[in-house]
Coordinates of C-alpha atoms in Angstrom, one line a residue:
M1 CA 0.0 0.1 0.0
G2 CA 1.5 3.5 -1.0
L3 CA 0.8 6.9 -1.6
E4 CA 0.8 8.7 -5.1
G5 CA 0.1 12.5 -6.0
H6 CA -0.7 14.4 -9.2
C7 CA -1.4 18.0 -9.9
E8 CA -5.0 19.5 -10.7
E9 CA -5.5 21.7 -13.4
D10 CA -5.8 24.6 -10.6
G11 CA -2.2 23.7 -9.5
S12 CA -3.2 22.1 -6.3
E13 CA -2.2 18.7 -5.3
E14 CA -4.3 15.5 -4.9
L15 CA -3.3 12.3 -3.0
T16 CA -4.8 9.1 -3.4
F17 CA -3.6 5.7 -2.3
Q18 CA -2.3 3.0 -4.6
P19 CA -4.6 0.0 -4.5
G20 CA -2.7 -2.5 -2.0
L21 CA -3.2 -5.4 0.4
L22 CA -6.1 -3.5 2.3
G23 CA -7.4 -2.2 -0.9
T24 CA -7.9 1.3 0.8
T25 CA -8.9 4.4 -1.2
M26 CA -8.8 8.1 -0.3
N27 CA -12.8 7.8 0.1
D28 CA -12.3 5.0 2.7
V29 CA -10.6 7.0 5.2
A30 CA -12.9 8.7 7.7
G31 CA -12.7 12.5 8.2
P32 CA -10.2 15.3 6.9
W33 CA -6.5 14.7 7.5
D34 CA -3.2 16.5 6.7
H35 CA -1.5 14.6 3.8
W36 CA 1.8 15.5 5.5
E37 CA 0.9 13.2 8.5
G38 CA -1.0 10.4 7.0
P39 CA -4.3 9.3 7.7
P40 CA -6.4 8.5 11.1
A41 CA -7.3 5.5 12.5
S42 CA -9.5 3.4 10.0
G43 CA -10.4 -0.3 9.1
L44 CA -6.9 -2.2 10.4
Y45 CA -4.7 0.7 10.2
D46 CA -4.3 2.7 13.5
P47 CA -1.5 5.3 13.8
A48 CA -1.1 4.3 17.4
N49 CA 1.0 1.1 15.9
E50 CA 3.5 3.3 14.4
K51 CA 6.6 1.5 14.5
E52 CA 10.1 1.0 12.7
A53 CA 13.2 -1.0 12.3
C54 CA 16.1 0.7 11.3
G55 CA 19.7 1.2 10.5
V56 CA 21.8 3.6 12.9
G57 CA 25.5 4.6 12.6
F58 CA 27.5 6.9 14.7
I59 CA 31.0 8.5 14.5
V60 CA 32.9 11.1 16.9
S61 CA 36.2 12.3 17.4
I62 CA 37.1 11.5 20.9
D63 CA 39.3 14.2 21.3
G64 CA 36.5 16.7 20.6
L65 CA 38.0 18.6 17.7
S66 CA 35.5 19.4 14.7
S67 CA 36.2 18.6 11.3
H68 CA 34.5 18.2 7.9
K69 CA 35.9 14.8 7.6
I70 CA 33.4 13.6 10.3
L71 CA 30.7 14.6 8.1
R72 CA 31.7 12.7 5.0
D73 CA 32.9 9.3 7.1
A74 CA 29.1 9.7 8.3
Q75 CA 28.0 9.9 4.7
T76 CA 30.0 6.7 4.0
L77 CA 28.3 5.3 7.0
A78 CA 25.0 6.0 5.8
S79 CA 25.9 4.6 2.1
R80 CA 26.4 1.2 3.8
M81 CA 23.0 1.2 5.4
V82 CA 20.8 1.3 2.4
H83 CA 19.8 -2.0 3.0
R84 CA 18.5 -1.1 6.4
G85 CA 16.3 1.5 4.8
A86 CA 13.0 1.3 3.0
C87 CA 11.6 2.9 -0.1
G88 CA 8.2 3.6 -1.4
C89 CA 6.1 2.5 -4.3
D90 CA 8.2 4.8 -6.7
N91 CA 11.4 3.4 -5.4
D92 CA 12.7 6.8 -5.1
T93 CA 10.9 7.9 -1.9
G94 CA 12.6 7.0 1.3
D95 CA 11.0 6.0 4.3
G96 CA 13.4 8.4 6.1
A97 CA 17.1 9.2 6.7
G98 CA 19.0 12.2 8.6
V99 CA 21.8 13.1 10.5
I100 CA 22.5 14.9 13.8
T101 CA 25.9 17.0 14.2
A102 CA 26.9 19.7 16.4
I103 CA 26.3 22.9 15.3
P104 CA 28.6 24.1 12.3
H105 CA 29.6 27.3 13.6
D106 CA 32.0 28.6 11.1
L107 CA 29.4 27.7 8.1
Y108 CA 26.4 29.4 10.0
Q109 CA 28.6 32.6 10.6
R110 CA 29.7 32.8 7.1
I111 CA 26.4 32.4 5.5
L112 CA 24.5 34.9 7.8
K113 CA 27.2 37.6 7.4
D114 CA 27.4 37.1 3.6
E115 CA 23.6 36.9 3.3
Q116 CA 21.9 39.1 6.0
G117 CA 24.6 40.8 7.5
I118 CA 24.2 39.2 10.7
I119 CA 27.2 38.3 13.3
L120 CA 26.3 35.3 15.3
P121 CA 27.2 35.1 19.2
E122 CA 30.2 32.6 20.0
V123 CA 29.5 29.0 19.9
G124 CA 27.1 27.8 22.6
H125 CA 25.5 31.5 23.2
Y126 CA 22.5 30.7 20.7
A127 CA 20.0 28.3 19.7
T128 CA 19.1 27.2 16.2
G129 CA 16.9 24.7 14.5
I130 CA 15.3 23.9 11.3
F131 CA 11.2 23.9 11.0
Y132 CA 8.7 22.3 8.8
M133 CA 6.2 24.3 7.6
D134 CA 3.4 24.6 4.9
K135 CA 3.5 27.4 2.2
V136 CA -0.1 28.5 3.1
H137 CA 0.5 29.4 7.0
N138 CA 4.4 29.7 7.1
V139 CA 4.2 33.3 7.7
E140 CA 1.8 33.3 10.3
S141 CA 3.5 30.4 12.1
E142 CA 6.9 32.4 12.0
K143 CA 5.2 35.4 13.5
L144 CA 3.3 33.4 16.4
F145 CA 6.7 31.8 17.1
G146 CA 8.1 35.0 17.3
E147 CA 5.7 36.0 20.0
L148 CA 6.3 33.1 21.9
V149 CA 10.1 33.8 21.9
A150 CA 9.3 37.3 23.5
E151 CA 7.3 35.6 26.1
C152 CA 10.1 33.2 27.0
D153 CA 12.3 36.1 27.2
L154 CA 14.3 35.4 24.4
K155 CA 15.2 37.2 21.0
I156 CA 15.4 35.8 17.5
L157 CA 18.5 36.9 15.4
C158 CA 17.3 35.9 12.2
W159 CA 15.4 33.5 10.0
R160 CA 16.9 31.8 7.1
T161 CA 15.3 29.5 4.1
V162 CA 17.3 26.1 4.4
P163 CA 18.6 25.4 0.6
T164 CA 17.5 22.0 -0.8
D165 CA 17.8 20.1 -3.8
N166 CA 14.6 18.1 -4.5
R167 CA 15.6 16.8 -8.1
C168 CA 16.6 13.7 -6.4
I169 CA 13.8 12.6 -4.4
G170 CA 10.8 10.6 -5.2
Q171 CA 7.4 11.9 -6.2
V172 CA 5.8 10.7 -3.2
A173 CA 8.1 12.6 -1.0
R174 CA 8.0 15.9 -3.2
V175 CA 4.1 16.0 -2.7
S176 CA 4.4 16.5 1.0
E177 CA 7.6 18.1 0.8
P178 CA 7.7 21.2 3.6
I179 CA 9.1 24.5 3.2
M180 CA 12.2 24.4 5.6
R181 CA 13.0 27.4 7.9
Q182 CA 15.9 27.8 10.4
V183 CA 15.7 29.9 13.1
F184 CA 18.4 31.5 15.4
V185 CA 17.5 32.5 18.9
T186 CA 19.5 34.2 21.7
G187 CA 19.0 35.2 25.1
H188 CA 20.8 35.4 28.6
Q189 CA 24.3 35.6 27.8
N190 CA 25.6 35.8 31.1
D191 CA 23.5 32.4 32.6
L192 CA 23.6 29.8 29.7
Q193 CA 21.5 27.2 31.8
V194 CA 18.7 29.6 32.3
M195 CA 18.9 30.4 28.3
A196 CA 18.9 26.4 27.6
R197 CA 15.8 25.8 30.0
Q198 CA 14.1 28.9 28.1
V199 CA 15.0 27.4 24.5
F200 CA 13.3 24.0 26.0
V201 CA 9.9 25.7 27.0
L202 CA 10.0 27.5 23.9
R203 CA 10.3 24.5 21.7
K204 CA 7.7 22.5 23.8
R205 CA 5.2 25.6 23.6
A206 CA 5.6 26.2 20.2
T207 CA 4.9 22.5 19.4
H208 CA 1.8 22.4 21.4
T209 CA 0.3 25.6 20.6
I210 CA 1.1 26.5 16.8
K211 CA 0.4 23.4 15.4
K212 CA -3.3 23.0 14.5
H213 CA -5.3 20.9 11.9
G214 CA -4.4 22.1 8.4
I215 CA -1.5 24.0 9.8
R216 CA 1.9 22.3 9.4
F217 CA 4.4 22.9 11.9
Y218 CA 7.3 20.8 13.2
I219 CA 10.4 21.4 15.0
C220 CA 13.2 19.3 14.1
S221 CA 15.0 20.5 16.6
L222 CA 15.9 23.6 18.9
S223 CA 19.1 23.3 20.4
M224 CA 22.4 25.1 21.8
S225 CA 24.6 22.4 20.8
T226 CA 23.4 20.3 18.0
I227 CA 21.2 20.6 14.8
V228 CA 19.1 17.7 12.6
Y229 CA 19.0 17.5 9.1
K230 CA 16.5 14.7 7.9
G231 CA 13.5 14.1 5.8
Q232 CA 11.6 11.6 3.8
L233 CA 14.7 10.7 1.8
T234 CA 17.0 7.7 1.3
S235 CA 20.3 7.4 3.2
E236 CA 21.8 8.3 -0.2
Q237 CA 19.4 11.2 -1.0
L238 CA 20.3 13.1 1.9
W239 CA 23.6 14.1 0.9
T240 CA 22.5 15.8 -2.2
Y241 CA 19.1 17.2 -0.8
F242 CA 20.7 19.4 1.5
P243 CA 23.7 21.5 0.0
D244 CA 24.8 22.5 3.6
L245 CA 26.1 19.2 4.3
T246 CA 28.3 19.3 1.3
Q247 CA 30.0 22.7 2.4
P248 CA 33.8 22.3 3.4
D249 CA 33.2 24.8 6.4
F250 CA 30.4 22.5 7.7
K251 CA 32.8 21.1 10.6
T252 CA 31.4 18.6 13.4
Y253 CA 33.2 16.6 16.3
L254 CA 30.0 14.0 16.1
A255 CA 27.3 12.7 13.6
L256 CA 24.7 10.3 14.4
V257 CA 22.9 8.9 10.9
H258 CA 19.9 7.3 10.5
T259 CA 17.9 5.4 7.6
R260 CA 14.2 4.0 8.6
F261 CA 12.4 1.3 7.9
S262 CA 8.9 2.1 8.8
T263 CA 7.1 -1.2 9.7
N264 CA 3.8 -1.4 7.6
T265 CA 3.1 2.3 8.5
F266 CA 3.1 5.8 6.7
P267 CA 6.6 7.4 6.5
S268 CA 6.6 11.1 6.9
W269 CA 9.1 14.2 6.8
E270 CA 8.2 14.5 10.4
R271 CA 8.9 10.9 11.3
A272 CA 12.3 10.4 10.0
H273 CA 15.3 10.3 12.3
P274 CA 17.5 11.4 14.2
L275 CA 14.8 12.9 16.5
R276 CA 15.5 15.8 18.9
I277 CA 17.8 13.7 21.2
L278 CA 18.0 10.3 19.9
A279 CA 18.0 7.9 16.9
H280 CA 16.1 4.6 17.3
N281 CA 16.4 1.3 15.6
G282 CA 14.0 -1.3 16.8
E283 CA 10.2 -1.4 18.4
I284 CA 8.7 -0.6 21.7
N285 CA 6.0 -3.2 22.4
T286 CA 4.9 -1.6 25.5
L287 CA 4.0 1.6 24.1
R288 CA 0.6 2.3 25.1
G289 CA 1.1 1.6 28.6
N290 CA 4.3 3.7 28.8
V291 CA 2.4 6.8 27.3
N292 CA -0.5 6.3 29.7
W293 CA 2.0 6.1 32.8
M294 CA 3.5 9.5 31.8
K295 CA 0.3 11.1 31.2
A296 CA -0.7 10.3 34.7
K297 CA 2.7 11.4 36.1
E298 CA 1.8 14.6 34.8
G299 CA -0.4 15.4 37.5
V300 CA 1.8 14.8 40.4
M301 CA 5.2 16.1 38.9
K302 CA 6.9 19.3 40.4
S303 CA 10.0 21.4 39.7
K304 CA 11.6 23.9 41.8
V305 CA 13.7 25.0 38.9
F306 CA 10.8 25.3 36.2
G307 CA 8.1 26.1 38.6
S308 CA 4.6 26.8 37.1
D309 CA 6.5 26.8 33.6
L310 CA 6.5 23.1 34.1
Q311 CA 2.7 22.7 33.2
K312 CA 3.6 24.5 30.0
L313 CA 5.6 21.5 29.0
Y314 CA 2.6 19.1 29.2
P315 CA 1.8 16.8 27.3
V316 CA 5.2 15.2 27.8
V317 CA 4.3 12.7 24.8
E318 CA 3.2 14.8 21.9
P319 CA 0.3 13.6 19.6
N320 CA 0.9 11.4 16.6
L321 CA 4.4 10.4 16.9
S322 CA 5.9 7.0 16.3
D323 CA 7.3 4.9 19.2
S324 CA 10.4 6.1 19.0
G325 CA 9.0 9.8 18.8
C326 CA 7.4 9.1 22.1
F327 CA 10.6 7.7 23.7
D328 CA 12.5 11.0 22.2
C329 CA 9.9 13.3 24.3
V330 CA 10.5 11.4 27.4
L331 CA 14.0 11.4 27.2
E332 CA 14.5 15.1 26.4
F333 CA 12.2 15.5 29.2
L334 CA 14.2 13.7 31.8
V335 CA 17.6 15.4 30.5
Q336 CA 16.1 18.9 30.4
A337 CA 13.4 19.1 32.9
G338 CA 14.8 16.4 35.2
G339 CA 18.0 17.5 35.6
R340 CA 19.5 14.1 34.8
S341 CA 22.6 13.5 32.5
L342 CA 21.9 11.7 29.2
P343 CA 23.6 8.4 30.4
E344 CA 21.5 8.5 33.8
A345 CA 18.3 9.4 31.6
V346 CA 18.9 6.4 29.3
M347 CA 19.7 4.1 32.3
T348 CA 16.3 5.4 33.7
M349 CA 14.4 4.4 30.7
V350 CA 16.2 1.5 29.6
P351 CA 17.8 -0.6 32.8
E352 CA 19.7 -3.4 32.7
A353 CA 18.4 -6.7 34.1
W354 CA 20.1 -5.7 37.6
Q355 CA 18.1 -7.6 40.3
N356 CA 19.9 -10.7 40.2
D357 CA 23.2 -9.7 38.5
K358 CA 25.9 -10.8 41.2
L359 CA 28.5 -8.9 39.1
M360 CA 26.9 -5.9 39.2
T361 CA 28.3 -3.2 41.9
Q362 CA 26.1 -2.2 44.7
E363 CA 26.0 1.5 43.9
K364 CA 24.9 0.7 40.2
K365 CA 22.1 -1.5 41.7
D366 CA 21.2 1.3 43.9
F367 CA 20.6 3.7 41.0
Y368 CA 18.5 1.2 39.3
R369 CA 16.6 0.7 42.6
W370 CA 16.0 4.6 42.7
A371 CA 15.2 4.8 39.0
A372 CA 12.6 2.2 39.1
C373 CA 10.4 4.7 41.5
A374 CA 10.5 7.2 38.6
M375 CA 9.9 5.1 35.5
E376 CA 7.9 1.8 35.1

């Protein structure tokens, strides 16, 4: 079962289902839906069952020195994972591919200075991220985002249209291709921890309030340290679709690449990996129970640091996400709002079989026993 699109005489785009195993047509799907997200539950299909089995590769400079070679090595990794990803009925639309890297400060500094006369603050003193929007509401969405930025006591430095080359991508991916805009935000230069919390609150509030039915708004990432480039691409198309990734001054000390195989589900630009804090390979079989427990915890959680702003971060698990997307939301929440380090948060969510391990240190067992009180 797949999607295909064609243009009407008035220039609008119509989506239809290719006949498949379920024999589904557009008329079979109850109610209106946004074609970039996939249809709602209908018949045997339920978006709550969105799962994936994918390929992941990671490369890092252990001395922390950034170079363009890390990115080229990541491209090599991705090219060797083609068999781990999947493509659509047109053979040119990938289930999804992407890369997360450290913010390439030299590249952005050059581009913004040359194109807009903007001088960026030093590394770590600003946040940036790539947004997906639709052609009709993108100006309105940017205005609403700007209002939230001011409410969070931050300031927008500038917006930038992310250069793309869609000649290589498939027809299905092209039909749902978003407008990609990149924002640069700054704030309290004398207290970067406060700024990081404000950026996290901004991202969550924007996701909860700007996106509505018929309005496309998705934040790939908004971070002071990393940037995500991704889309409904194959692992080979990724590197030609984004010209930024070919620039010699795109330097990073880490790169995490991912190619997606969506298991009997609907791929989309938004569901591509990496997500905001992880890239995941596999399926989560206890998803519904985990999501329900996290929703229940929202009624009893408190934070001395966030105070009343904690309520603005709810729901922790955002709607219409895959299993990996749900996991990413909780992991990000534990790190940003829970004050855990990334390793501690991962160990909390994916504990070892520690109870009967005679070789494990008592200190580590005590950590897992404590973590079990907060996470089922």
